[in-house]
Amino acid sequence: GTAPVVHAQGATIRWRLASSFPKSLETLFGGSEIFAAKVKELSSGKFTISTHAAGELVPAFGVLDAVQQETVECAHTAAYYFFGKDETFAFDCAIPFGLNCRQQNAWMFDGNGLKLTREFYANYNVVNFPLGNSGAQMGGWLRKEVKGLEDLKGLKFRVGGFGGKILEQLGVVPQNLPAGEIYQSLEKGTIDAAEWIGPYDDLKLGLYKVAKNYYYPAFWEGGAQLSLYVNSKAYQSLSNEYKAILDTAANYAHTQVMARYDARNPSALRELVANGVRLHRLPKPVMDAAFKVSQEYYAELSNKNPRWKKIYADFSNFRRDQNLWFRFSEMSFDNFMQSQKL
Amino acid sequence: GTAPVVHAQGATIRWRLASSFPKSLETLFGGSEIFAAKVKELSSGKFTISTHAAGELVPAFGVLDAVQQETVECAHTAAYYFFGKDETFAFDCAIPFGLNCRQQNAWMFDGNGLKLTREFYANYNVVNFPLGNSGAQMGGWLRKEVKGLEDLKGLKFRVGGFGGKILEQLGVVPQNLPAGEIYQSLEKGTIDAAEWIGPYDDLKLGLYKVAKNYYYPAFWEGGAQLSLYVNSKAYQSLSNEYKAILDTAANYAHTQVMARYDARNPSALRELVANGVRLHRLPKPVMDAAFKVSQEYYAELSNKNPRWKKIYADFSNFRRDQNLWFRFSEMSFDNFMQSQKL
């Protein structure tokens, strides 16, 4: 290929960002707005990125192709949407029984996560940056209660990306729908159940109006990370200063998105409960069966997908070490605080 | 006062940063280095900040005065070191039974934390920025085991800042020593016990060589945040672009420091255990007594310190809501993962 033309330092640049999310969600779509505003501010208004909601330039799940083909310079998305192309995408977002938010940050920023995922994304002309995390998500909205494994059989469940691969093996019929289509499908009965994110976003989508049983935790999303995708040629055309601006602005938005979720979820949860929502913990046999199935599935994937194998080897060691460490101070502090009258 | 002279956009600026930490700790001192490197990168080398370890320009605990008097333009420190001037400083770092790292971020970035602490710091000519967090710290190194409250009586314990105020009421004799003096004091027997941070830093200081009992959790530091202090006049002299660079670079370093701790603590913990360290959970009666004492103390402070009162009212509501929410998905996911064979 030809070498990209590098823009002069301080050049005026305009990019477009295609989001996989609707404008109404200021946590998700808002993440791309925080990012774009920061890029502009850091470049004294010379580097501007316009943000476009799902469907405006390309469909929610079309953003990877759009960046790969340079239809747009960048996108904001959840990488596990693309597990159908390659399961390896999911490491840049969440795999069932994976890392929590802090552990995912540790793996990306101080472990091998960013290095390994960038190596993988090079096959798609993409340079990736973490841009937001939801924390451990809620397990979703069900019309009927799930009391055991038998209640999962045939359940038409909207579930984000990769989680469906595990739920499928427990009898669930997973559905991969973008945010904008969930409410209607659940209302019409095209699906029996749907998970989206957590109290704040779910309240906005109004899911509690069409299903009252709210389950936790989403074992398939213990800390789902969002990503900024930048076309590699567009990235290489930037001056070093603008590259640093892009990286730092993404990091800034990354932190703000998690803070927004944590700060805003509690009152949303209270409002949901006031509206008659019933909170349920996923039954232990369901969690245990899903864990067992996931480990078998990962072993199988490691046998047939060398890209998966390479990253999973590093990821699973990291996960083991993180869970060893977090059970001491972190868990005992949180446990104690949660058991107090505050 | 006189209005500060505002530097032209893109001006060449050199600042000095005084750290409260020794160069040997690449988590703490390293945080200021990550920050300074990012400021330089974002300004194409025009805005440079030299970083100076504790004692190089001013002593570890002298950095606040140095920034207030503009002896240096900025500092990197742990705010609770200054609780002797005003207990209110501690909200910008950690109070006993306070917030964990994610909750502190949520309070600072999307709650009222940054706004309220900045209002407070204006009295000291300081503009504060979060720059790093340690996560929930370990409770420290003790020569002798603590089996109950009676073992705390007369214990000479090096403990970070504000935590000592609570431990004091349980009979402990708290000592406020900077990192560089802990090992020697513990070795000589000037103190009976010492807490510093967690496995990675504690291993570097070699504390396990002079005390073998390692307790958890540090209930006084559930998520200790570090701060960048900038002299307000120096800050006001910056162009908007440089102000944004300062803010974003601090935020970048903030995320990196927590990632470093999480990624590096597990192997340090393993090494400590291999060296004969014995891990102990702080006895429940000690935790319960400390919690009770802390709540009484905060009520007392609210009666006599209006600056404390104002922030504590907001902080304690936020803490209650956070602990309500975290017990669902976040806790159940972490609990499940920590109980698996990974």
XYZ file of C-alpha atoms in Angstrom:
684
model
C 0.000 0.000 0.000
C 0.948 3.630 -0.249
C 2.292 5.469 2.768
C -0.232 7.861 4.276
C 0.317 11.602 3.875
C 1.125 12.974 7.305
C -0.688 16.199 8.110
C 1.483 19.092 9.261
C 1.496 19.845 12.979
C -1.446 22.017 13.931
C -3.271 21.309 10.652
C -7.048 21.712 10.464
C -8.673 18.278 10.339
C -12.301 17.158 10.223
C -13.310 13.599 10.941
C -16.602 11.762 11.255
C -17.373 9.241 13.980
C -20.074 6.596 13.489
C -21.573 5.373 16.745
C -23.360 2.062 17.329
C -25.598 3.793 19.857
C -28.654 6.044 19.791
C -28.412 9.738 20.715
C -30.793 9.261 23.654
C -28.163 7.408 25.719
C -25.791 10.015 27.138
C -23.711 7.280 28.737
C -22.911 5.503 25.469
C -23.429 8.043 22.713
C -22.391 10.643 25.272
C -18.991 8.923 25.545
C -18.253 9.801 21.926
C -19.385 13.379 22.524
C -17.073 13.782 25.540
C -14.253 12.403 23.401
C -14.894 14.683 20.434
C -15.241 17.780 22.636
C -11.917 16.978 24.314
C -10.121 16.494 20.975
C -11.386 19.889 19.870
C -10.385 21.566 23.135
C -6.886 20.023 23.139
C -6.252 21.137 19.577
C -7.610 24.671 20.102
C -10.475 23.875 17.758
C -8.334 22.669 14.859
C -9.076 18.941 15.064
C -12.845 18.381 15.017
C -14.787 15.118 14.966
C -18.520 15.105 14.268
C -20.418 12.339 16.067
C -23.221 10.431 14.322
C -25.753 8.180 16.006
C -26.482 4.621 14.864
C -28.228 4.648 11.498
C -27.263 8.200 10.617
C -24.297 7.298 8.407
C -24.239 3.517 8.758
C -26.288 0.980 10.739
C -25.371 0.209 14.377
C -23.533 -2.973 13.451
C -22.032 -1.565 10.236
C -19.465 0.654 11.917
C -16.576 -1.813 11.750
C -16.906 -2.208 7.983
C -17.220 1.559 7.652
C -13.947 2.170 9.493
C -12.184 -0.700 7.740
C -13.142 0.740 4.339
C -12.516 4.338 5.508
C -16.113 5.370 4.802
C -15.657 7.129 8.154
C -12.377 7.810 9.960
C -13.578 6.427 13.280
C -16.342 4.701 15.213
C -17.535 4.106 18.775
C -18.866 0.651 19.457
C -18.864 -2.517 21.579
C -16.354 -4.898 20.041
C -18.271 -8.089 20.877
C -20.917 -7.132 18.309
C -18.475 -8.519 15.747
C -17.898 -11.959 17.243
C -19.543 -13.444 14.121
C -16.532 -12.295 12.074
C -14.113 -13.557 14.704
C -14.706 -14.452 18.364
C -11.436 -12.679 19.196
C -13.159 -9.277 18.968
C -14.820 -9.974 22.316
C -11.599 -9.554 24.334
C -11.748 -5.849 23.544
C -15.165 -5.665 25.242
C -16.240 -8.596 27.425
C -16.341 -12.369 27.360
C -18.642 -14.337 29.692
C -16.946 -14.777 33.088
C -14.196 -12.375 32.032
C -12.744 -9.356 33.856
C -14.489 -6.658 35.841
C -13.955 -3.001 34.851
C -10.830 -2.389 36.938
C -9.300 -5.667 35.868
C -10.019 -4.949 32.197
C -8.324 -1.544 32.579
C -5.347 -3.206 34.232
C -5.082 -5.728 31.412
C -5.434 -3.097 28.673
C -3.204 -0.390 30.140
C -0.562 -2.214 32.144
C -0.920 -5.809 30.976
C -0.763 -7.066 27.383
C -4.363 -6.263 26.449
C -3.864 -3.190 24.304
C -0.817 -4.652 22.568
C -2.537 -7.963 21.757
C -5.848 -6.490 20.632
C -4.066 -3.949 18.402
C -2.143 -6.751 16.762
C -5.481 -8.455 16.057
C -7.207 -5.297 14.795
C -4.405 -4.641 12.297
C -6.153 -7.298 10.155
C -9.112 -4.932 9.883
C -7.175 -1.662 9.302
C -8.266 -0.551 12.775
C -6.381 1.037 15.683
C -8.425 0.545 18.874
C -8.654 2.637 22.052
C -10.739 1.833 25.161
C -13.506 4.433 25.363
C -15.875 3.694 28.241
C -16.944 0.786 30.394
C -20.353 -0.059 31.838
C -19.182 -1.998 34.876
C -20.901 -5.295 35.677
C -24.188 -5.208 33.821
C -27.601 -6.377 34.894
C -28.715 -9.742 33.518
C -31.828 -8.408 31.854
C -35.579 -8.162 31.769
C -37.763 -11.249 31.737
C -41.513 -11.492 31.445
C -41.479 -14.741 33.407
C -39.243 -15.700 36.299
C -36.279 -17.999 35.764
C -36.155 -20.427 38.666
C -33.755 -22.909 37.178
C -32.077 -24.148 34.014
C -35.349 -25.586 32.632
C -36.802 -22.059 32.321
C -34.129 -21.113 29.793
C -35.226 -23.629 27.155
C -36.486 -21.859 24.064
C -36.297 -18.411 25.663
C -35.957 -15.786 22.915
C -33.483 -13.465 24.592
C -31.941 -10.275 23.222
C -28.371 -10.497 24.507
C -25.299 -8.448 23.630
C -22.983 -10.252 21.271
C -20.832 -12.978 22.633
C -22.933 -13.824 25.701
C -25.456 -15.445 23.384
C -22.948 -18.152 22.430
C -22.957 -19.421 26.008
C -26.667 -18.936 26.713
C -27.399 -20.809 23.475
C -25.822 -23.919 24.934
C -28.223 -23.694 27.865
C -31.209 -23.692 25.509
C -31.685 -19.942 25.034
C -32.404 -18.606 21.530
C -30.182 -15.487 21.486
C -31.102 -12.382 19.489
C -28.575 -9.696 18.536
C -30.593 -6.462 18.300
C -29.319 -2.866 18.499
C -30.638 -0.609 21.306
C -33.166 1.083 19.074
C -35.083 -2.136 18.387
C -35.258 -3.736 21.827
C -38.317 -2.079 23.359
C -40.596 -2.753 20.394
C -39.519 -6.373 20.041
C -40.121 -7.032 23.717
C -43.467 -5.247 23.638
C -44.661 -7.160 20.564
C -43.516 -10.450 22.040
C -41.071 -11.127 19.179
C -38.650 -11.763 22.050
C -39.344 -13.056 25.587
C -36.552 -11.263 27.345
C -33.873 -8.646 26.802
C -30.774 -7.411 28.515
C -29.278 -4.074 27.689
C -26.920 -2.486 30.256
C -28.003 -1.477 33.746
C -30.582 0.650 35.578
C -29.751 4.033 34.053
C -29.804 3.055 30.385
C -32.524 0.434 30.809
C -34.795 3.009 32.429
C -34.289 5.306 29.432
C -35.261 2.530 27.043
C -38.350 1.911 29.210
C -37.844 -1.856 29.300
C -39.494 -2.150 32.736
C -42.822 -1.239 31.141
C -42.900 -4.483 29.197
C -41.157 -6.903 31.585
C -41.013 -6.708 35.375
C -38.395 -9.273 36.419
C -34.907 -7.746 36.519
C -32.060 -10.219 36.917
C -28.435 -9.851 38.019
C -25.603 -10.233 37.289
C -24.930 -10.392 33.545
C -22.198 -13.012 33.877
C -21.405 -12.357 30.216
C -20.550 -8.723 30.911
C -18.675 -8.312 34.183
C -17.150 -5.090 32.860
C -18.047 -4.426 29.232
C -15.587 -2.048 27.620
C -16.481 0.189 24.705
C -14.005 0.973 21.964
C -12.969 3.767 19.686
C -12.002 2.369 16.278
C -9.760 4.533 14.124
C -8.905 3.653 10.534
C -5.161 2.890 10.541
C -4.381 5.018 7.490
C -6.275 7.984 8.962
C -4.414 7.436 12.227
C -1.019 7.287 10.552
C -1.764 10.555 8.773
C -1.859 12.403 12.101
C 1.056 14.367 13.562
C 2.475 12.980 16.821
C 0.694 15.730 18.736
C -2.670 14.819 17.218
C -2.030 11.126 17.864
C -1.429 11.979 21.517
C -4.575 14.107 21.563
C -6.638 11.220 20.194
C -5.232 8.757 22.727
C -5.609 11.060 25.712
C -9.086 12.283 24.792
C -10.254 8.667 24.444
C -8.764 7.886 27.842
C -10.493 10.900 29.358
C -13.871 9.854 27.976
C -13.180 6.279 29.092
C -12.984 7.367 32.736
C -15.960 9.713 32.481
C -18.282 7.046 31.069
C -17.653 4.629 33.959
C -18.099 7.499 36.444
C -21.418 8.423 34.815
C -22.695 4.870 35.083
C -21.686 4.495 38.708
C -23.009 7.898 39.746
C -26.325 7.585 37.901
C -27.269 3.930 38.337
C -28.375 4.105 42.004
C -31.232 6.582 41.580
C -32.356 4.831 38.395
C -32.477 1.549 40.300
C -34.583 3.185 42.989
C -36.980 4.549 40.373
C -37.308 1.138 38.749
C -38.111 -0.511 42.065
C -40.666 2.231 42.784
C -42.267 1.256 39.470
C -42.855 -2.299 40.599
C -39.722 -3.921 39.202
C -38.734 -7.142 40.985
C -35.015 -7.795 41.445
C -33.810 -11.403 41.249
C -30.423 -12.979 41.497
C -29.736 -15.486 38.713
C -30.051 -18.957 40.287
C -26.733 -20.548 41.245
C -27.327 -23.641 39.039
C -27.693 -21.323 36.032
C -24.452 -19.506 36.879
C -22.612 -22.788 37.478
C -23.863 -24.407 34.269
C -22.997 -21.298 32.264
C -19.505 -21.174 33.759
C -18.866 -24.828 32.899
C -20.149 -24.412 29.348
C -18.056 -21.253 28.861
C -14.813 -22.921 29.887
C -15.466 -25.824 27.488
C -16.318 -23.396 24.716
C -13.125 -21.380 25.254
C -11.039 -24.561 25.123
C -12.776 -25.540 21.882
C -12.174 -22.073 20.413
C -8.512 -22.241 21.374
C -8.281 -25.442 19.327
C -9.772 -23.985 16.195
C -8.981 -20.248 16.239
C -5.269 -19.387 16.681
C -6.047 -15.661 17.103
C -8.397 -16.494 19.970
C -5.890 -18.942 21.448
C -3.072 -16.425 21.579
C -5.053 -13.770 23.436
C -6.996 -16.154 25.665
C -3.762 -17.653 27.015
C -2.666 -14.235 28.251
C -6.147 -13.102 29.308
C -6.955 -16.186 31.372
C -3.688 -16.054 33.320
C -4.315 -12.403 34.016
C -7.873 -13.170 35.137
C -6.670 -15.879 37.529
C -4.144 -13.503 39.130
C -6.636 -10.643 39.389
C -9.195 -12.776 41.171
C -6.531 -14.046 43.537
C -5.650 -10.490 44.534
C -9.096 -8.846 44.538
C -10.456 -11.272 47.111
C -8.303 -9.741 49.845
C -8.568 -5.995 50.524
C -10.944 -5.021 47.738
C -13.590 -7.640 48.429
C -13.393 -7.472 52.209
C -13.700 -3.672 52.200
C -16.669 -3.705 49.806
C -18.370 -6.538 51.675
C -18.047 -4.755 54.975
C -19.349 -1.457 53.602
C -22.303 -3.086 51.897
C -23.351 -4.738 55.131
C -23.458 -1.459 57.099
C -26.381 0.849 57.664
C -25.099 3.958 55.882
C -5.091 40.490 44.268
C -3.708 41.199 40.832
C -5.016 39.316 37.825
C -2.525 36.742 36.536
C -0.788 37.344 33.225
C -2.155 34.815 30.755
C 0.481 33.184 28.583
C -0.092 33.292 24.843
C -1.389 30.115 23.231
C 1.470 27.744 22.425
C 3.914 29.603 24.709
C 6.950 27.803 26.118
C 6.396 27.081 29.805
C 8.504 25.302 32.417
C 7.063 24.178 35.716
C 8.350 22.212 38.670
C 6.377 19.499 40.448
C 7.191 18.542 44.048
C 6.178 14.977 44.895
C 5.491 13.586 48.367
C 6.888 10.245 47.214
C 10.310 8.684 46.676
C 11.647 7.984 43.171
C 11.807 4.249 43.870
C 8.006 3.868 43.729
C 7.020 3.878 40.057
C 3.364 3.609 41.026
C 3.312 6.840 43.056
C 6.248 8.908 41.864
C 5.680 7.248 38.484
C 2.218 8.802 38.373
C 3.748 12.267 38.248
C 6.174 11.135 35.548
C 3.354 9.771 33.369
C 1.538 13.084 33.851
C 4.534 15.266 32.969
C 5.404 13.181 29.907
C 1.815 13.479 28.653
C 1.760 17.269 29.157
C 4.946 17.515 27.115
C 3.615 15.241 24.375
C 0.290 17.077 24.117
C 2.003 20.442 23.822
C 4.601 19.260 21.272
C 7.312 19.780 23.865
C 6.415 23.363 24.704
C 4.920 22.840 28.168
C 7.378 20.917 30.340
C 7.127 19.967 34.007
C 10.141 18.622 35.878
C 9.276 16.104 38.606
C 11.090 16.147 41.946
C 11.010 13.400 44.567
C 10.187 14.031 48.227
C 12.983 16.002 49.881
C 14.536 17.210 46.651
C 12.905 20.651 46.690
C 10.718 20.419 49.795
C 10.030 17.670 52.348
C 7.311 15.064 51.634
C 4.735 16.844 53.772
C 5.827 20.355 52.748
C 4.354 20.236 49.263
C 1.052 21.912 50.108
C 2.779 24.956 51.599
C 5.124 25.055 48.612
C 2.222 25.172 46.150
C 0.240 27.612 48.267
C 3.201 29.998 48.356
C 4.103 29.294 44.709
C 7.569 28.015 45.626
C 6.652 25.384 43.030
C 3.805 25.555 40.505
C 2.469 22.106 41.328
C 2.724 19.027 43.534
C 1.690 15.369 43.619
C 0.540 14.120 46.989
C -2.052 12.340 49.120
C -4.447 14.978 50.458
C -5.072 13.286 53.803
C -1.503 14.094 54.848
C -2.859 17.557 55.618
C -5.734 16.611 57.898
C -3.925 18.444 60.723
C -4.591 21.751 58.941
C -8.184 20.771 58.251
C -9.864 17.357 58.295
C -11.693 18.334 55.101
C -8.560 17.608 53.031
C -9.223 13.895 53.491
C -12.251 13.844 51.139
C -9.850 14.404 48.260
C -8.030 11.179 49.177
C -9.776 8.782 51.581
C -11.631 8.810 54.866
C -12.034 5.640 56.951
C -15.015 3.634 55.652
C -15.281 5.931 52.659
C -15.591 5.117 48.953
C -13.812 2.498 46.904
C -11.837 3.596 43.810
C -14.720 3.438 41.329
C -17.064 5.173 43.716
C -14.528 7.925 44.396
C -14.154 8.455 40.643
C -17.924 8.617 40.271
C -18.151 11.183 43.070
C -15.312 13.310 41.708
C -16.172 13.196 38.012
C -19.941 12.889 37.852
C -21.042 13.733 41.387
C -20.193 16.878 43.348
C -16.733 15.791 44.525
C -14.530 17.849 42.256
C -16.728 20.926 42.602
C -16.843 20.755 46.413
C -13.165 19.974 46.940
C -12.147 22.785 44.567
C -14.262 25.202 46.544
C -12.405 24.076 49.664
C -8.942 24.230 48.079
C -9.511 27.815 46.936
C -8.669 28.750 50.550
C -5.148 27.412 49.920
C -4.594 28.892 46.419
C -4.787 25.365 45.054
C -6.645 23.844 42.074
C -6.835 20.066 42.556
C -7.008 17.217 40.023
C -7.313 13.492 40.817
C -4.032 11.853 39.794
C -3.991 8.177 40.724
C -5.693 5.797 43.107
C -4.313 2.800 44.968
C -7.548 0.834 45.290
C -8.358 -0.729 48.653
C -5.106 -0.864 50.543
C -3.726 -3.562 52.787
C -4.046 -2.934 56.513
C -0.356 -3.151 57.233
C 2.539 -5.036 58.719
C 2.525 -6.115 62.344
C 5.234 -7.839 64.301
C 2.637 -9.464 66.546
C -0.778 -10.763 65.596
C -3.880 -8.722 66.370
C -6.539 -11.130 67.619
C -8.908 -8.582 69.059
C -9.358 -5.008 70.203
C -7.115 -5.518 73.248
C -4.081 -6.043 70.996
C -4.391 -2.494 69.644
C -3.716 -0.803 72.996
C -0.476 1.164 72.863
C 0.450 -0.136 69.411
C 2.810 2.354 67.749
C 1.482 2.200 64.217
C 2.632 4.159 61.170
C -0.635 4.913 59.423
C -1.417 7.247 56.501
C -2.969 10.489 57.622
C -6.551 10.467 58.656
C -6.860 6.773 59.501
C -4.831 7.435 62.630
C -7.634 9.586 64.071
C -9.894 6.541 64.199
C -7.274 4.003 65.269
C -6.266 6.393 68.058
C -9.689 6.011 69.621
C -9.146 2.246 69.712
C -5.918 2.702 71.690
C -3.410 2.819 68.829
C -0.607 5.421 68.941
C -0.569 6.590 65.299
C 2.616 7.797 63.594
C 2.602 9.902 60.419
C 5.871 9.023 58.625
C 6.710 9.482 54.937
C 7.592 6.401 52.856
C 11.321 6.952 53.129
C 11.341 6.574 56.932
C 9.071 3.560 57.455
C 11.471 0.648 56.994
C 14.101 1.988 59.374
C 11.590 2.869 62.088
C 10.038 -0.569 61.937
C 13.427 -2.280 61.919
C 14.689 -0.262 64.905
C 11.466 -0.888 66.813
C 10.633 2.821 67.062
C 7.256 1.662 65.770
C 5.493 -1.711 66.222
C 3.597 -1.746 62.984
C 3.269 0.083 59.693
C 0.909 0.232 56.798
C 1.926 1.675 53.498
C -0.101 0.727 50.408
C -0.358 -2.822 49.093
C 1.795 -5.754 47.944
C 3.632 -4.042 45.086
C 4.820 -0.938 46.941
C 5.230 -2.699 50.273
C 7.494 -5.290 48.667
C 9.667 -2.488 47.272
C 10.006 -0.942 50.722
C 10.946 -4.387 52.044
C 8.573 -4.182 55.004
C 8.065 -7.972 55.073
C 11.666 -8.352 56.207
C 10.926 -6.705 59.545
C 7.300 -7.804 60.191
C 5.597 -10.970 58.952
C 1.889 -10.456 59.693
C 0.131 -8.748 56.801
C -3.415 -7.574 57.528
C -6.342 -6.622 55.292
C -8.274 -4.513 54.538
C -7.143 -0.971 55.371
C -10.642 0.195 56.301
C -9.233 3.724 56.354
C -8.263 3.542 52.678
C -10.884 1.737 50.621
C -9.730 3.643 47.557
C -7.099 6.256 48.346
C -6.918 8.899 45.661
C -3.788 10.896 44.921
C -3.959 14.527 43.868
C -2.235 16.978 41.635
C -2.128 20.400 43.294
C -1.667 23.401 41.018
C -1.135 26.915 42.342
C -4.246 28.854 41.305
C -2.357 31.843 39.954
C -0.091 29.597 37.883
C -3.190 27.771 36.649
C -4.981 30.977 35.708
C -1.935 32.087 33.734
C -2.392 29.176 31.306
C -4.150 29.433 27.934
C -7.361 27.405 27.611
C -5.506 24.823 25.543
C -2.853 24.359 28.241
C -5.523 24.181 30.935
C -7.161 21.373 28.965
C -3.783 19.670 28.543
C -3.176 19.791 32.293
C -6.607 18.373 33.088
C -6.471 15.613 30.491
C -2.904 14.581 31.262
C -3.781 14.297 34.961
C -6.791 12.182 34.065
C -4.636 9.961 31.849
C -2.109 9.393 34.638
C -4.982 8.835 37.081
C -6.198 5.821 35.091
C -2.703 4.468 34.498
C -1.766 4.482 38.192
C -4.785 2.374 39.189
C -4.082 -0.009 36.287
C -0.467 -0.365 37.425
C -1.504 -1.237 40.946
C -4.053 -3.802 39.844
C -1.789 -5.397 37.253
C 1.274 -5.555 39.498
C -0.133 -6.392 42.924
C -0.891 -10.100 42.300
C 2.669 -11.244 41.563
C 4.005 -9.112 44.424
C 1.518 -10.773 46.769
C 2.690 -14.185 45.582
C 6.316 -13.203 46.193
C 5.499 -11.958 49.690
C 3.748 -15.213 50.571
C 6.701 -17.171 49.186
C 8.839 -15.168 51.637
C 6.901 -16.416 54.632
C 4.408 -13.571 54.971
C 1.210 -14.558 56.794
C -2.044 -12.997 55.582
C -4.700 -12.168 58.165
C -8.098 -10.598 57.931
C -8.647 -7.843 60.497
C -10.929 -9.313 63.194
C -14.609 -8.391 62.804
C -14.789 -6.799 66.297
C -11.957 -4.426 65.286
C -13.741 -3.472 62.058
C -17.063 -3.010 63.876
C -15.561 -0.907 66.648
C -13.671 1.235 64.151
C -16.802 1.780 62.092
C -18.785 2.874 65.144
C -16.043 5.233 66.299
C -15.680 6.693 62.803
C -19.388 7.536 62.512
C -19.325 9.265 65.905
C -16.209 11.162 64.959
C -17.709 12.360 61.669
C -20.815 13.578 63.484
C -18.614 15.446 65.953
C -16.583 16.983 63.111
C -19.776 18.074 61.371
C -20.671 19.957 64.547
C -17.450 21.852 64.802
C -16.087 22.194 61.258
C -18.532 23.752 58.722
C -16.218 22.955 55.792
C -16.233 19.279 56.792
C -19.975 19.346 57.361
C -20.778 20.687 53.902
C -18.780 18.049 52.046
C -19.624 15.148 54.356
C -23.363 15.683 53.815
C -22.935 15.201 50.093
C -20.284 12.476 50.398
C -22.233 10.311 52.843
C -25.416 10.346 50.737
C -23.360 9.405 47.726
C -21.684 6.589 49.674
C -25.039 5.194 50.809
C -26.359 5.125 47.224
C -23.178 3.607 45.835
C -23.228 0.761 48.326
C -26.884 0.130 47.583
C -26.117 -0.288 43.887
C -22.761 -2.092 44.029
C -24.197 -4.981 46.007
C -26.183 -6.203 43.010
C -24.347 -6.946 39.757
C -20.872 -5.814 40.730
C -20.627 -7.775 43.974
C -22.380 -10.900 42.744
C -20.174 -11.081 39.646
C -16.960 -10.575 41.638
C -18.031 -13.038 44.305
C -18.829 -15.712 41.767
C -15.535 -15.246 39.918
C -13.468 -15.309 43.085
C -15.031 -18.608 44.111
C -14.139 -20.375 40.837
C -11.063 -22.382 40.041
C -9.570 -20.247 37.261
